[in-house]
Amino acid sequence: MLIPVILAGGSGTRLWPLSRAARPKQLVAVVGDETLLQQTARRLLAAAPASRIVVVGAREHDPEVRRQLRALDPALGSHRLLEPAGRNTAAAIALAALYALDRFGSGSVLLVCPSDHLMTRPERFLAAVVRAGSLAASGDLVTFGITPSRPETGYGYIQSGGARADADGALEVIRFVEKPSLRVAEEMLRAGGHFWNSGIFLFRASRILDELRRHAPEILERVQAAYEARTDEPDGALSVPEERWGAIPAQPIDTAVMERADRLSVVPCDPGWSDLGSWQAIWEHTGQDEAGNASRGDVLLENSAGCLVRAEGGRLVALAGVRDLAVIDTPDALLVAGRGESDGVRTLVAALVAAQRMEAQMGRGEDRPWGRFDVLHEGPGFKVKEIRVDPGGKLSLQSHRHRAEHWVVVSGKARVTVDETVLDLEPDQSVHIPLGARHRMENPFDEPMHLIEVQCGSYLGEDDIVRYEDVYGRT
Amino acid sequence: MLIPVILAGGSGTRLWPLSRAARPKQLVAVVGDETLLQQTARRLLAAAPASRIVVVGAREHDPEVRRQLRALDPALGSHRLLEPAGRNTAAAIALAALYALDRFGSGSVLLVCPSDHLMTRPERFLAAVVRAGSLAASGDLVTFGITPSRPETGYGYIQSGGARADADGALEVIRFVEKPSLRVAEEMLRAGGHFWNSGIFLFRASRILDELRRHAPEILERVQAAYEARTDEPDGALSVPEERWGAIPAQPIDTAVMERADRLSVVPCDPGWSDLGSWQAIWEHTGQDEAGNASRGDVLLENSAGCLVRAEGGRLVALAGVRDLAVIDTPDALLVAGRGESDGVRTLVAALVAAQRMEAQMGRGEDRPWGRFDVLHEGPGFKVKEIRVDPGGKLSLQSHRHRAEHWVVVSGKARVTVDETVLDLEPDQSVHIPLGARHRMENPFDEPMHLIEVQCGSYLGEDDIVRYEDVYGRT
């Protein structure tokens, strides 16, 4: 039985400010209208029903992961394995394998896929999965090797050998090659038989656990210990305790297992794959005008060429007389970089992290289990937020020690609790939450609810909150 | 008697989006902390008392002009001549001359200065004015010629001849040269005796009126007709009727008079002058780091050089791996341009104007006679504004046909009228203005008042307003 496993735990910063620690690349519509997670899930829905797709991701991203999956298919996201912290792919795959054996039985064959890559020709990928099926069922660890189109130094490679017996185009794996120098990459391209390592794998759950037991026993034991202490959460989520999970060595499956395992095969495949790991790659995969400008949003271009422009900050972006830039505008941070400049972006983000700048962590808003908030404006003694509560969403019963709040509903309906009073507000109705009052906002109605909050007080940090009751276990 | 006349009616678009039609360059702190208008006024305060400084400017900019002048010196701005529309410098100077004769008498000597230029060594300018004083008093039309530092093709030139008799360094004017080709500019620089035409003049009010009568009689007659129909407004402003003013031919004083007049002289001067007419010029006059980056605001630079960066949009601006760019960020529009690219910016702005984009006209906020508002956010059926009302400011008594409003005071105190009710609100107090209610906001207190307005309604344009009473005559 084929069990697609989406690894959604990545947290790269190469696409800052489009992606942030709190909203990594896979949760962003980097290319196209759907997020990369959604595109990945959509591809896999062609291989297995929604009810069999497993997602492993960070606990903190789960509300957004769940929302994105549900938006694609209401039956998606019913197997969400929440990691309290990222422990790299060996641990994530081990957890998924244990879960699949329990849940789907010993015949489970895992199709492990990163969640943040692009495929422009997914039908070719599906065909490769079909070709690899019997090999994996019979015990091979199958990797998918992407036909290289250039001597890329940013990817690992797989060197293939002869054809696997009985296999439909699959080749033996001679070795895995780490990110090469340009010279080595050029040689591999010339020699042929080398493929990019896509990080996509197909294997029996029991086989990968066997290999983990042999080559990375500490990882497997600790993942098992964490899995044994699991909690089934409402709504298809499974979580493992932080102290056990945090103790697992963080190692990629490639070094933990693949480079050392037997019965490895590679299925070559050319599905228009990209890891979208740089602005350059995103520019290549975004529709361009005749001057080679790829723009999105409210963009005006004059005498400019070869630019990637993302106007996502709610403002007009105008370019004049520039070449080969990436201009990435968001509500709280703007990046202007050379289109091919990835080291500089990494250095910038490192500087932001070192300076503990919020812009490295999150944008002006934040996804929450109940919906989302965005800070519209801050000034001395006040803060203005836009708050959206999903149908069924319910904020905690809470109070603040340093601020009062005004809520003005602008669409949908809100149920509001202020101390002993409960009232329902419609658009253009408002309520005042005095300093210290126990209060709660919820949306037990069918439509999304949307309000403007004006906070007044001497201290307006998110940490000024006392939670008395919370349906999401945050008290 | 020396009467400084500041021409504040300019409306260039070369510095978009820092300057807009509604807030032109002279009202912006382009270089330094003071606006160019304020810097101009400050220079002139060394030559004459505040009570003798005349400002000619657009009616629509007057609230901001007045505010900026008062902020510099409470006695400034008591002679503000408001133009209903820009009719170029000949008309503005004629108006100032008529006003000065009436107000300060026949001995008035006008020192006419553009309001949007920079002088880094104003003391040299003052010395030149002193040297020019007796020539102007005796009837010369004195221009100030800037010692050229490069073969600039963007300025007009003045070719000088021999020394004026009895004059302290002043030279005769042979001719005015329009913006030259590079070849011609280089020749003039080589030949010497050529100066940039700064647009600064010193002459008796009666003399310039005589010359206007001789060389541009239609302009003078129509300005006189407009002046005769003037209205003295409260608070030092004088306005002329739109229909009369609009009928005046728009012509610069240079072509209307200077190029044809007798008794012209030029006083050479090197006051570190710039017209700040391009991002290149602003970059040159802004403090730079060792890589030649001139930045202002929340800016992070990585491997970048020669850039002018203005982070004025309330967000972080990060650059990586770029050279010689102008990155101008504002709340509603961002420009990324080659630092030396001025044609492209002009073309962009022309495109915005043609598309009737608001961004060409104004930023996200607007100055009003009573203070200012800024739009924080708009969504379907709602809009959020930040409103600031100056002490003494009073909005019109008004109503709206399509929207209700919520006001939450966040600092200062507000007096609010809603139909028959008048109440005073303190920070963290709010009021609801129902659809159709006659209402008014005012600040009769000593501190600035600051509130957040949430509008709810089907139509939220600024033109949904019925004014019943207005202290600024806008009913």
Coordinates of C-alpha atoms in Angstrom, one line a residue, chain A residues 16 298 300-304 313-322 325 327 329-338 341 343-345 347-349 351-352 357 359 364 376-377 379-382 384 386 404-406 408-411 427-430 432-435 450 452 454-456, chain B residues 16 298 300-304 313-322 325 327 329-338 341 343-345 347-349 351-352 357 359 364 376-377 379-382 384 386 404-406 408-411 427-430 432-435 450 452 454-456:
Chain A
W16 CA 13.7 35.8 3.1
D298 CA 1.3 45.8 -8.4
L300 CA 5.5 49.1 -12.9
L301 CA 8.6 48.6 -15.0
E302 CA 10.5 51.1 -17.0
N303 CA 13.7 50.4 -18.9
S304 CA 14.4 47.4 -16.7
G313 CA 3.7 44.5 0.7
G314 CA 0.4 46.1 -0.3
R315 CA 2.1 48.9 -2.2
L316 CA 3.1 49.9 -5.7
V317 CA 6.6 48.7 -6.7
A318 CA 8.2 50.7 -9.5
L319 CA 11.5 49.9 -11.2
A320 CA 13.5 52.2 -13.6
G321 CA 16.7 51.5 -15.3
V322 CA 17.8 48.4 -13.4
L325 CA 17.5 42.4 -9.6
V327 CA 13.0 43.0 -5.5
D329 CA 8.5 43.6 -1.0
T330 CA 6.5 42.4 2.0
P331 CA 4.6 44.4 4.6
D332 CA 7.4 44.6 7.1
A333 CA 10.6 44.0 5.1
L334 CA 12.0 44.7 1.6
L335 CA 14.8 42.9 -0.1
V336 CA 16.7 44.3 -3.1
A337 CA 19.3 41.9 -4.2
G338 CA 21.3 40.8 -7.2
E341 CA 23.0 36.7 -5.0
D343 CA 25.3 34.2 -0.2
G344 CA 24.5 37.8 0.5
V345 CA 20.9 37.0 1.4
T347 CA 24.5 36.8 5.4
L348 CA 21.7 39.3 5.8
V349 CA 19.4 36.8 7.5
A351 CA 22.7 39.4 10.8
L352 CA 18.9 39.7 11.4
R357 CA 15.1 41.2 14.7
E359 CA 11.7 40.3 10.7
R364 CA 3.8 41.5 10.4
L376 CA -1.4 47.3 11.0
H377 CA 0.3 50.0 13.0
G379 CA 2.6 54.1 18.0
P380 CA 3.4 55.3 21.5
G381 CA 0.7 53.8 23.7
F382 CA -1.3 52.0 21.0
V384 CA -3.8 48.4 15.7
E386 CA -6.4 43.1 12.0
A404 CA -7.2 47.7 27.2
E405 CA -8.7 46.8 23.8
H406 CA -11.4 48.0 21.4
V408 CA -14.7 46.7 15.9
V409 CA -16.2 43.9 13.8
V410 CA -15.9 44.6 10.1
S411 CA -17.2 41.3 8.6
P427 CA -20.2 44.3 11.4
D428 CA -20.0 48.0 12.6
Q429 CA -20.5 46.9 16.2
S430 CA -17.8 47.2 18.7
H432 CA -14.5 47.7 24.8
I433 CA -12.3 45.3 26.8
P434 CA -11.3 47.2 30.0
L435 CA -7.8 46.6 31.5
H450 CA -12.8 39.8 10.7
I452 CA -10.0 45.6 13.9
V454 CA -7.1 49.0 18.8
Q455 CA -5.0 48.3 21.9
C456 CA -4.2 51.1 24.4
Chain B
W16 CA 8.9 60.5 -6.8
D298 CA 16.0 51.1 9.0
L300 CA 20.7 46.8 6.3
L301 CA 23.4 46.6 3.7
E302 CA 25.4 43.5 2.6
N303 CA 28.0 43.6 -0.2
S304 CA 26.5 46.7 -1.7
G313 CA 7.8 53.1 4.6
G314 CA 7.9 51.9 8.2
R315 CA 9.7 48.7 7.2
L316 CA 13.2 47.2 7.1
V317 CA 15.0 47.7 3.8
A318 CA 17.8 45.2 3.1
L319 CA 20.1 45.2 0.2
A320 CA 22.5 42.5 -0.9
G321 CA 24.9 42.4 -3.8
V322 CA 23.8 45.6 -5.6
L325 CA 20.9 52.0 -6.9
V327 CA 15.9 52.5 -3.3
D329 CA 10.6 53.2 0.1
T330 CA 7.5 54.9 1.3
P331 CA 4.3 53.5 2.8
D332 CA 2.4 53.2 -0.5
A333 CA 5.1 53.1 -3.2
L334 CA 8.6 51.8 -3.7
L335 CA 11.0 53.0 -6.3
V336 CA 14.1 51.0 -7.3
A337 CA 16.1 52.8 -9.9
G338 CA 19.5 53.2 -11.2
E341 CA 18.4 57.3 -13.9
D343 CA 14.5 59.9 -17.5
G344 CA 13.1 56.6 -16.4
V345 CA 11.7 58.1 -13.2
T347 CA 8.5 58.2 -17.6
L348 CA 7.3 56.2 -14.7
V349 CA 5.6 59.1 -13.1
A351 CA 2.6 56.6 -16.6
L352 CA 1.2 56.8 -13.1
R357 CA -2.9 56.4 -10.0
E359 CA 0.4 57.3 -5.9
R364 CA -1.1 57.1 2.0
L376 CA -3.5 52.3 7.6
H377 CA -5.5 49.6 5.9
G379 CA -10.4 45.8 3.0
P380 CA -13.8 44.9 1.7
G381 CA -16.3 47.1 3.6
F382 CA -13.9 48.8 5.9
V384 CA -8.7 52.1 9.0
E386 CA -4.9 57.2 11.8
A404 CA -20.4 54.6 9.8
E405 CA -17.3 55.3 11.9
H406 CA -15.7 54.2 15.1
V408 CA -10.8 55.4 19.4
V409 CA -8.7 58.1 21.0
V410 CA -5.1 56.9 21.6
S411 CA -3.5 60.1 22.8
P427 CA -7.2 57.9 25.4
D428 CA -8.8 54.5 25.4
Q429 CA -12.3 56.0 25.0
S430 CA -14.3 55.6 21.9
H432 CA -19.6 55.4 17.3
I433 CA -20.7 57.6 14.5
P434 CA -23.8 56.0 13.0
L435 CA -24.5 56.2 9.3
H450 CA -4.4 61.2 17.9
I452 CA -7.8 55.5 15.2
V454 CA -12.5 52.4 11.7
Q455 CA -14.9 53.0 8.9
C456 CA -17.6 50.5 7.9

